[in-house]
Amino acid sequence: HSSPARVMPTRAKKHRKERGGEHCGNGRIGKHRKHCSGRGNAGGQHMHRIAFDKYHPGYFGKVGMRHFHYKKNPYHCPTVNIDKIWSMVGLEERKVFAKKTDGTVPMIDVTEFGFFKVCGKGKLPQQPIAVKAKLFSKQAEEKIKAAGGVCILRA
């Protein structure tokens, strides 16, 4: 636990000077009342409407369609871009496959790394590769095939 915070002595506080003065620094006209315009976000559709519309447009209301009993599992689809695919093989293995002349290529199953879909951002080196995934984007498929590789779909 850290050392206790240094507390200013009461005798040094501004309020001691204000004692005896009628309003203690809170003014005669505005007055120091409790919550004169409501607590928190009260009045957003009433007396504070202009501020809400000006600084928080779209705060009230609904948008989109409702989806009853939304289940996360059917929509679970982690993605990986093709510029990260070779890092799943590793540099040493990539060099080994680059030297081979019998046409064998590394097979990467991205689902084993926790990805379902392969997207097409980035560049692939001109070295063939076999990629196994549940889904491929159009660009990813084009780029993998342009490098001489193949896209294999799996369940």
C-alpha positions as a printed NumPy array, in Angstrom:
array([[  0.   ,   0.   ,   0.   ],
       [  1.364,   3.45 ,  -0.899],
       [  1.965,   6.185,   1.672],
       [ -1.145,   8.152,   2.674],
       [ -1.866,  11.212,   0.546],
       [ -0.825,  14.508,   2.121],
       [ -3.919,  16.248,   3.365],
       [ -4.15 ,  20.015,   3.389],
       [ -4.875,  21.316,   6.902],
       [ -8.359,  22.734,   7.337],
       [ -6.991,  26.098,   8.53 ],
       [ -5.325,  26.613,   5.119],
       [ -8.45 ,  25.94 ,   3.059],
       [-10.248,  28.664,   1.132],
       [-13.518,  27.837,   2.861],
       [-12.18 ,  29.141,   6.196],
       [-11.84 ,  32.601,   4.628],
       [-15.336,  32.383,   3.157],
       [-16.952,  31.625,   6.511],
       [-19.069,  34.546,   7.533],
       [-19.444,  35.731,   3.948],
       [-22.983,  34.976,   2.948],
       [-22.519,  32.797,  -0.152],
       [-19.17 ,  31.014,   0.326],
       [-18.089,  31.565,  -3.273],
       [-21.226,  30.19 ,  -4.871],
       [-22.768,  33.497,  -5.871],
       [-25.97 ,  35.295,  -4.985],
       [-27.899,  34.802,  -8.232],
       [-27.136,  31.19 ,  -9.275],
       [-27.284,  29.886,  -5.689],
       [-25.747,  26.624,  -4.531],
       [-28.701,  24.283,  -4.87 ],
       [-28.618,  20.498,  -5.162],
       [-29.361,  19.226,  -8.724],
       [-31.244,  22.02 , -10.355],
       [-31.234,  20.531, -13.854],
       [-31.559,  16.867, -12.93 ],
       [-28.946,  14.229, -12.279],
       [-26.804,  12.658, -14.985],
       [-28.34 ,  12.527, -18.443],
       [-31.755,  13.701, -17.294],
       [-33.684,  15.856, -19.744],
       [-31.97 ,  14.693, -22.926],
       [-35.289,  14.726, -24.766],
       [-36.605,  17.78 , -22.938],
       [-34.687,  20.712, -21.459],
       [-31.245,  19.526, -22.612],
       [-32.353,  18.546, -26.089],
       [-30.241,  21.152, -27.947],
       [-27.022,  20.014, -26.262],
       [-27.791,  16.342, -26.913],
       [-28.615,  16.959, -30.577],
       [-25.538,  19.121, -31.031],
       [-22.894,  17.014, -29.292],
       [-24.421,  13.5  , -29.412],
       [-26.439,  13.158, -32.641],
       [-28.206,   9.809, -32.923],
       [-28.146,   9.207, -29.161],
       [-31.858,   8.392, -29.044],
       [-33.74 ,   5.846, -31.146],
       [-33.051,   2.497, -32.72 ],
       [-31.169,   1.259, -35.756],
       [-31.096,  -2.   , -37.707],
       [-33.06 ,  -5.202, -37.358],
       [-33.511,  -7.257, -34.25 ],
       [-32.089, -10.75 , -34.204],
       [-33.852, -12.873, -31.624],
       [-31.777, -15.538, -29.882],
       [-28.499, -14.486, -31.485],
       [-26.046, -17.345, -31.221],
       [-22.382, -16.464, -31.56 ],
       [-21.267, -19.888, -32.729],
       [-22.713, -19.823, -36.286],
       [-21.122, -16.407, -36.873],
       [-17.708, -17.312, -35.476],
       [-15.263, -16.776, -38.351],
       [-11.727, -15.635, -37.426],
       [ -9.805, -14.466, -40.504],
       [ -6.164, -14.437, -41.528],
       [ -4.563, -12.572, -44.432],
       [ -2.339, -14.271, -46.985],
       [  0.67 , -12.165, -45.986],
       [  0.67 , -14.054, -42.64 ],
       [  0.305, -17.544, -44.081],
       [  3.985, -18.324, -44.592],
       [  4.695, -17.431, -40.96 ],
       [  2.624, -20.497, -40.032],
       [  5.104, -22.698, -41.894],
       [  8.252, -21.061, -40.573],
       [ 11.317, -19.738, -42.381],
       [ 13.432, -22.911, -42.115],
       [ 10.735, -25.152, -43.594],
       [ 10.063, -22.63 , -46.325],
       [ 13.723, -22.75 , -47.387],
       [ 13.583, -26.572, -47.41 ],
       [ 10.55 , -26.584, -49.713],
       [ 12.114, -23.916, -51.956],
       [ 15.044, -26.278, -52.7  ],
       [ 12.837, -29.283, -53.545],
       [ 12.36 , -30.019, -57.22 ],
       [  9.945, -32.976, -57.005],
       [  6.929, -30.647, -56.827],
       [  6.074, -31.142, -53.133],
       [  4.659, -28.041, -51.472],
       [  3.909, -27.232, -47.839],
       [  0.32 , -27.857, -46.731],
       [ -1.04 , -25.306, -44.298],
       [ -4.315, -26.011, -42.532],
       [ -5.241, -22.597, -41.114],
       [ -8.01 , -24.097, -38.943],
       [ -5.27 , -25.717, -36.853],
       [ -4.096, -22.187, -36.068],
       [ -7.624, -21.095, -35.16 ],
       [ -8.592, -19.348, -38.412],
       [-11.587, -20.182, -40.581],
       [-11.285, -17.759, -43.49 ],
       [ -8.336, -16.636, -45.623],
       [ -8.491, -13.036, -46.867],
       [ -6.421, -11.469, -49.62 ],
       [ -4.482,  -8.589, -48.022],
       [ -0.778,  -8.387, -48.787],
       [  1.515, -10.238, -51.163],
       [  2.605, -13.857, -51.432],
       [  6.135, -14.815, -52.47 ],
       [  6.37 , -16.67 , -55.782],
       [  6.535, -20.065, -54.138],
       [  3.671, -22.574, -54.443],
       [  1.73 , -23.447, -51.312],
       [ -1.336, -25.546, -50.484],
       [ -3.755, -23.78 , -48.155],
       [ -6.613, -25.568, -46.424],
       [ -9.453, -23.471, -44.974],
       [-13.218, -23.348, -44.558],
       [-13.55 , -20.146, -46.608],
       [-11.448, -18.139, -49.067],
       [-12.069, -14.633, -50.316],
       [-11.964, -14.135, -54.078],
       [ -8.729, -12.117, -53.927],
       [ -7.017, -14.63 , -51.661],
       [ -7.849, -17.457, -54.047],
       [ -6.542, -15.49 , -57.033],
       [ -3.258, -14.624, -55.304],
       [ -2.622, -18.146, -54.023],
       [ -3.237, -19.599, -57.507],
       [ -1.075, -16.893, -59.121],
       [  1.81 , -18.034, -56.896],
       [  1.281, -21.584, -58.182],
       [ -0.506, -22.837, -55.094],
       [ -3.873, -24.464, -54.443],
       [ -6.862, -23.682, -52.227],
       [ -8.424, -26.673, -50.519],
       [-11.811, -26.328, -48.859],
       [-12.522, -28.201, -45.657],
       [-15.568, -28.568, -43.42 ]])
